[in-house]
PDB file of C-alpha atoms in Angstrom:
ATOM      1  CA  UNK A 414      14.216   9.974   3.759  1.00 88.00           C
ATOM      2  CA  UNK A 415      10.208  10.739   3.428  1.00 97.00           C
ATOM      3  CA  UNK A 416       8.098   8.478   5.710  1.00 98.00           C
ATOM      4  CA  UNK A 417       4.940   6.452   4.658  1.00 98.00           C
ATOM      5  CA  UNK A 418       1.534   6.709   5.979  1.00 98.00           C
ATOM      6  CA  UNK A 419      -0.340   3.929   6.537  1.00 98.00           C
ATOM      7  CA  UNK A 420      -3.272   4.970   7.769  1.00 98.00           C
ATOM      8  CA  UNK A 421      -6.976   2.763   8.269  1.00 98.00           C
ATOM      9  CA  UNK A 422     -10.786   2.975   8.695  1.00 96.00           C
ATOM     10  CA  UNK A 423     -10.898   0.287  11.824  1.00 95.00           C
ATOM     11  CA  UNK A 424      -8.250  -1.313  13.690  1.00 96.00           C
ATOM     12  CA  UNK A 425     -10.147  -4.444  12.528  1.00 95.00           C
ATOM     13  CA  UNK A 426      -8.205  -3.278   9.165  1.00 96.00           C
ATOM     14  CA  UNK A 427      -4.848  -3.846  10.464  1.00 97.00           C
ATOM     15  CA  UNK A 428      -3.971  -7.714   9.290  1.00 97.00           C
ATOM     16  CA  UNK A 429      -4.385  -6.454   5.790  1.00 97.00           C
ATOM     17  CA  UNK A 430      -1.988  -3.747   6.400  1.00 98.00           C
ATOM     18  CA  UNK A 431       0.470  -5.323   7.975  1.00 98.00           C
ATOM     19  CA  UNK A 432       2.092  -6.722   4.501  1.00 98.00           C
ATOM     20  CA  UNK A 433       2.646  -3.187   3.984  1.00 98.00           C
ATOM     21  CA  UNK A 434       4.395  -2.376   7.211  1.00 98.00           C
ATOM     22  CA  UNK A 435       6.406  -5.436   7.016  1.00 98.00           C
ATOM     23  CA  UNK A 436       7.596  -5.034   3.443  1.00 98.00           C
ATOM     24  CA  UNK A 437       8.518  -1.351   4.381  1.00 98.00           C
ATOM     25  CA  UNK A 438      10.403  -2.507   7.145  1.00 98.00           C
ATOM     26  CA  UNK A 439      12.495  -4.702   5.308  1.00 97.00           C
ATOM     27  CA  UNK A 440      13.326  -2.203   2.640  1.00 98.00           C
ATOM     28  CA  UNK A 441      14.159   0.189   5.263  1.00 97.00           C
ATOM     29  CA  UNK A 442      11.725   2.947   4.609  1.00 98.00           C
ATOM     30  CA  UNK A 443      10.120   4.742   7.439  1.00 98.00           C
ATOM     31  CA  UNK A 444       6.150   4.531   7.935  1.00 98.00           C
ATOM     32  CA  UNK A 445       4.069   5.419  10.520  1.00 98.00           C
ATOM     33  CA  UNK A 446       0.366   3.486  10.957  1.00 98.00           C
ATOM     34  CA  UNK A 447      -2.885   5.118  12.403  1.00 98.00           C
ATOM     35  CA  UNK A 448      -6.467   4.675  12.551  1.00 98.00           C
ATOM     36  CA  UNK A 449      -8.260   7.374  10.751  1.00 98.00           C
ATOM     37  CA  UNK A 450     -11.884   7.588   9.913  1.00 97.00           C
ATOM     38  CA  UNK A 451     -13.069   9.649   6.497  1.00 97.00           C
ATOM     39  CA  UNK A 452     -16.884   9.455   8.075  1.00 95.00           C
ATOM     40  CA  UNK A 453     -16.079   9.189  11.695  1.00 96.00           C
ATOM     41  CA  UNK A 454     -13.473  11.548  12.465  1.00 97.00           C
ATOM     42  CA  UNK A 455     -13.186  13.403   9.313  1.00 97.00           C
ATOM     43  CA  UNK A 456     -11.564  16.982  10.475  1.00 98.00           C
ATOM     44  CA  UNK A 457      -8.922  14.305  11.740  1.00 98.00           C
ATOM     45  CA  UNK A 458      -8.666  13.057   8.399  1.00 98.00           C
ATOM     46  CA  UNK A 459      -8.785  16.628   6.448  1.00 98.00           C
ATOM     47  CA  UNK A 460      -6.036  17.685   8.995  1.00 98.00           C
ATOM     48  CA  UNK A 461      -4.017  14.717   8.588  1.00 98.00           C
ATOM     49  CA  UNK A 462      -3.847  14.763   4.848  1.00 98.00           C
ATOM     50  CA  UNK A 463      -2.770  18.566   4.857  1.00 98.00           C
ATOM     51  CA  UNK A 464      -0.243  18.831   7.158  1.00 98.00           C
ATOM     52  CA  UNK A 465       1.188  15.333   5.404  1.00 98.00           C
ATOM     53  CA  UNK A 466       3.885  16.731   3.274  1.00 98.00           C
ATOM     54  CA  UNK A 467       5.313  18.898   6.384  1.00 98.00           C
ATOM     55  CA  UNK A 468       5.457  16.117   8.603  1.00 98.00           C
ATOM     56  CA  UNK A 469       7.954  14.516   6.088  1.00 98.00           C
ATOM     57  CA  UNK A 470       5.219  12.201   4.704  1.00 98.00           C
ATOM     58  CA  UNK A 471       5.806  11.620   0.877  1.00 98.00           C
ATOM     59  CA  UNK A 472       3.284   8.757  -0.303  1.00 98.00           C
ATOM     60  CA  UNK A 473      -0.222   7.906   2.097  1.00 99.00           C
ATOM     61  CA  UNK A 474      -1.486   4.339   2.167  1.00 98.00           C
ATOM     62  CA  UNK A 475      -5.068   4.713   2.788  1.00 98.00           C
ATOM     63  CA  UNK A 476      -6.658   1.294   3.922  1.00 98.00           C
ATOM     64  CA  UNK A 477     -10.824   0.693   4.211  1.00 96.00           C
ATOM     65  CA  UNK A 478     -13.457  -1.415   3.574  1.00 95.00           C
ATOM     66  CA  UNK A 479     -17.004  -1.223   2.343  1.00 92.00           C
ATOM     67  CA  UNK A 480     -17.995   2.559   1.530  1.00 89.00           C
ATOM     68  CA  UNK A 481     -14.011   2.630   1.432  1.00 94.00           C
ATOM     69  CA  UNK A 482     -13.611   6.730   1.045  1.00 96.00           C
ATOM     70  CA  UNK A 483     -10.571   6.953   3.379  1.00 98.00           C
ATOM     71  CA  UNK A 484      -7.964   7.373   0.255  1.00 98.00           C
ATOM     72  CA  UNK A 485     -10.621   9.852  -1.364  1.00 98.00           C
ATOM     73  CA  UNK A 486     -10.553  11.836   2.013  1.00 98.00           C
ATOM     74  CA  UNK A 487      -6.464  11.480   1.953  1.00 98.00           C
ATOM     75  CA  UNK A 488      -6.732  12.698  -1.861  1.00 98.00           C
ATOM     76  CA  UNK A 489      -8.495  15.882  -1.745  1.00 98.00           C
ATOM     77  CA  UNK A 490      -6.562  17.367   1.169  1.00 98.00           C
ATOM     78  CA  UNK A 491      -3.257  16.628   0.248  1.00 98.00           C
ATOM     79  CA  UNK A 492      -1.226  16.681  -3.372  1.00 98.00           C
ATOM     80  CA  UNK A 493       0.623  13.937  -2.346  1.00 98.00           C
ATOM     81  CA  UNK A 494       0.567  10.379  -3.783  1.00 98.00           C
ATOM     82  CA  UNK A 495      -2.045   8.203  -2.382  1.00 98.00           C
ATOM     83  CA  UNK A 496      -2.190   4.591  -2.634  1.00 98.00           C
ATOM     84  CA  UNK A 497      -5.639   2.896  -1.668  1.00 98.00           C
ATOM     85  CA  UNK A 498      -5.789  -0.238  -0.342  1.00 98.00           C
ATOM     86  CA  UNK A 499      -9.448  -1.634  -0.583  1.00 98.00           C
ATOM     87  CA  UNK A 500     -10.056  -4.064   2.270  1.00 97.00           C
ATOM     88  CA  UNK A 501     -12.368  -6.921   2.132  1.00 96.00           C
ATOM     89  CA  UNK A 502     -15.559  -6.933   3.582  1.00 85.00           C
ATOM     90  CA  UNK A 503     -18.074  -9.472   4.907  1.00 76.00           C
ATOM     91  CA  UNK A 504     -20.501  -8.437   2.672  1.00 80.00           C
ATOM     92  CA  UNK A 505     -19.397  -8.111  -1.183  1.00 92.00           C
ATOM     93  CA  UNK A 506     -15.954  -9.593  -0.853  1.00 93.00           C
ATOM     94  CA  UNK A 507     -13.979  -6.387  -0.968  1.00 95.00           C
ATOM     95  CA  UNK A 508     -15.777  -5.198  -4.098  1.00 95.00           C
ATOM     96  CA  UNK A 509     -17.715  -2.297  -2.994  1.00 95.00           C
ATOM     97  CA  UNK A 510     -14.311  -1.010  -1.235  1.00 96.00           C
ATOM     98  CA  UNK A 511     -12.628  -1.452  -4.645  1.00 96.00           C
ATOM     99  CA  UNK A 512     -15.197   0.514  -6.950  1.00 95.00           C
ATOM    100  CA  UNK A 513     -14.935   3.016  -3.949  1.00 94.00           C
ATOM    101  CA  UNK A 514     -11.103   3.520  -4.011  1.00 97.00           C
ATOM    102  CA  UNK A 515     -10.811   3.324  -7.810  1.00 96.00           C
ATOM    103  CA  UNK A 516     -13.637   5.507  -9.056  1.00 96.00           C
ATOM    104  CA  UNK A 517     -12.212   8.816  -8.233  1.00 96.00           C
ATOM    105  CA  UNK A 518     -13.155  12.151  -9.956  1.00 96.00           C
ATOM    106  CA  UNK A 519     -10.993  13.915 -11.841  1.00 96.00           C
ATOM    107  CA  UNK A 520      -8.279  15.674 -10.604  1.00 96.00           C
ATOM    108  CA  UNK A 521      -8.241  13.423  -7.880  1.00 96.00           C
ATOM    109  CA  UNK A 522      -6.129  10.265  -8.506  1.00 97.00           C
ATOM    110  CA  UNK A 523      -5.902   7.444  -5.977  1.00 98.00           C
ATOM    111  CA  UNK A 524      -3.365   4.654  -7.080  1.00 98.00           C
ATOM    112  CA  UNK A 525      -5.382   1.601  -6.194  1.00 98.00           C
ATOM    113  CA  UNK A 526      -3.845  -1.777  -5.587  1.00 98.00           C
ATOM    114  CA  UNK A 527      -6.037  -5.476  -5.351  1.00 98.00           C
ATOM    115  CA  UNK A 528      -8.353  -5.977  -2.689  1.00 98.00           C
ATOM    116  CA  UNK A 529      -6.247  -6.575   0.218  1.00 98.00           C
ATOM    117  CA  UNK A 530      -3.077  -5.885  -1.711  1.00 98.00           C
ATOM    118  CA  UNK A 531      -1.208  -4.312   0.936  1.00 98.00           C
ATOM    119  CA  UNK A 532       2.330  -5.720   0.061  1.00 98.00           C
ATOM    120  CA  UNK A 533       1.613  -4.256  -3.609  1.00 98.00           C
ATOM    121  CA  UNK A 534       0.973  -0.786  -2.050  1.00 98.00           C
ATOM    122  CA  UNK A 535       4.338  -1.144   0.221  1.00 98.00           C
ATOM    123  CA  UNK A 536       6.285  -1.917  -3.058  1.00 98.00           C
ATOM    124  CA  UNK A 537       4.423   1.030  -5.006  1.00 98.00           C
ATOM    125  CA  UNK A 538       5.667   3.581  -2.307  1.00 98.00           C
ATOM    126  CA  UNK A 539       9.168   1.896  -2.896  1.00 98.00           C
ATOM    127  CA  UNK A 540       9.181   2.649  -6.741  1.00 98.00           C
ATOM    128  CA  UNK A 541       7.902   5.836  -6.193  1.00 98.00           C
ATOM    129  CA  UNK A 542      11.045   6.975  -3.574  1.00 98.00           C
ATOM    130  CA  UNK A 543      13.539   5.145  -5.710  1.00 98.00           C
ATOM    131  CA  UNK A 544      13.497   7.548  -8.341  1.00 97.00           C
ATOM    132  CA  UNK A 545      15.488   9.673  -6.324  1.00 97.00           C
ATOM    133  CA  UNK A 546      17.499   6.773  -4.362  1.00 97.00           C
ATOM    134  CA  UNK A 547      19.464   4.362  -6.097  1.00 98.00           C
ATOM    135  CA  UNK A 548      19.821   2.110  -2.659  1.00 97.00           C
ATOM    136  CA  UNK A 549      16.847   1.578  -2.992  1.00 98.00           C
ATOM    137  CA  UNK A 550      16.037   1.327  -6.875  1.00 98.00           C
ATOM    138  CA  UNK A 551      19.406  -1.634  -6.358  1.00 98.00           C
ATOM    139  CA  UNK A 552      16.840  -3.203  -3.454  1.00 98.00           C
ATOM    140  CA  UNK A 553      13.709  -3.137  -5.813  1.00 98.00           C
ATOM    141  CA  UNK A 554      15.827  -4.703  -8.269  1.00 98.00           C
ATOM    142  CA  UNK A 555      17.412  -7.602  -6.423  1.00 98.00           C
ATOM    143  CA  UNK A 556      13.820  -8.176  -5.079  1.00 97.00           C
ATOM    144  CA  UNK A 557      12.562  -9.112  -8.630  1.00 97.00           C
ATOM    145  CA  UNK A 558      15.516 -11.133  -8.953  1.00 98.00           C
ATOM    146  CA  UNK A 559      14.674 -13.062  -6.365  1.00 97.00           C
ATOM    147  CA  UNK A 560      11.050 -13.319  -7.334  1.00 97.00           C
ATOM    148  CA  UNK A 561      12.390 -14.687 -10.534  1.00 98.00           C
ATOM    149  CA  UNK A 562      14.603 -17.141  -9.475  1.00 98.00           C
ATOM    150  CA  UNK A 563      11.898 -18.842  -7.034  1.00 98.00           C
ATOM    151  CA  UNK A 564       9.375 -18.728 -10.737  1.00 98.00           C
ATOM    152  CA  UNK A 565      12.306 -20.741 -11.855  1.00 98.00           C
ATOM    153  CA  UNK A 566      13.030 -22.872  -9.517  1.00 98.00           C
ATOM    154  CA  UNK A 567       9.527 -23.983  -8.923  1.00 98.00           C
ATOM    155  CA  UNK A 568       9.112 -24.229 -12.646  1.00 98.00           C
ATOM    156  CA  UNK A 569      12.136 -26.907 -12.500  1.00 98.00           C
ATOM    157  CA  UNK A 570       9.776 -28.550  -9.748  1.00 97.00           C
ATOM    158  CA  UNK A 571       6.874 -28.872 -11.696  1.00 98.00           C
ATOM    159  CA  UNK A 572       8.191 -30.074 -14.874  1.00 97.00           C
ATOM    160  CA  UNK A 573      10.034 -32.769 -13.080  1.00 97.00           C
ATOM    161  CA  UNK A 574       6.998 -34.084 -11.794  1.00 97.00           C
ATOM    162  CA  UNK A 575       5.958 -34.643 -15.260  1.00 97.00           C
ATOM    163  CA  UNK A 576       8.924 -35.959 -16.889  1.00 92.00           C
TER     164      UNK A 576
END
């Protein structure tokens, strides 16, 4: 099976990517995590992104805040999916790393997910690499069941309450 990246601007980055790791983990896909600067180290980042796809890499998870170009960087080196996780900042609540991640050029698409919305990029990778496993398609699928049945459930709940 293809492996995830998860890579990050800062290590101060890393509680809003754990979701991601953790929700990989449980669906048994394999990831690897780094800390990978598009303004600080950026031949590590070019070099990264291209040599991606032959180091069994099939989606990137690109995590930053603020100026937030780290899943640009991953984009233009690599054809691969990328999946940008804007990360909220101190100073405009995530929403300069969002405009960053989203507003790509053409020809160079970034999936973005919600500020902080690391689980959602986890479960994107998922649905990507389920199209060619069914395990895993079957695992997506008893996932939303299960979302579904706790909707219900506290549904029930709340309605009692008012009864």
């Amino acid at each position: 099976m293809l492996k995830v990246a998860i890579v990050m601007g800062s290590d101060s980055d890393l509680p809003v990517v754990r979701p991601a790791a953790e929700t990989l983990k449980k669906l048994g896909i394999p990831f690897e995590v780094r800390v990978i600067s598009a303004h600080r180290t950026p031949e590590i980042a070019a070099e990264f992104a291209k040599s991606a796809r032959a180091d069994g890499f099939g989606v990137i998870v690109a995590a930053a805040g603020k100026a937030a170009h780290l899943a640009g960087a991953m984009a233009a080196n690599t054809t691969l999916p990328v999946v940008g996780i804007p990360v909220k900042s101190s100073t405009l609540d995530g929403l300069d790393a969002l405009l960053s991640t989203v507003q790509m050029p053409s020809g160079m698409p970034v999936a973005t997910v919600a500020i902080d919305g690391a689980q959602n990029a986890a479960l994107l990778c998922a649905q990507i690499f389920s199209l060619g496993d069914a395990r895993l398609a079957e695992e997506l699928a008893r996932m939303r069941e299960e979302m579904k049945q706790k909707i219900a459930e506290k549904d029930r709940a709340v309605r009692a309450q008012f009864e």
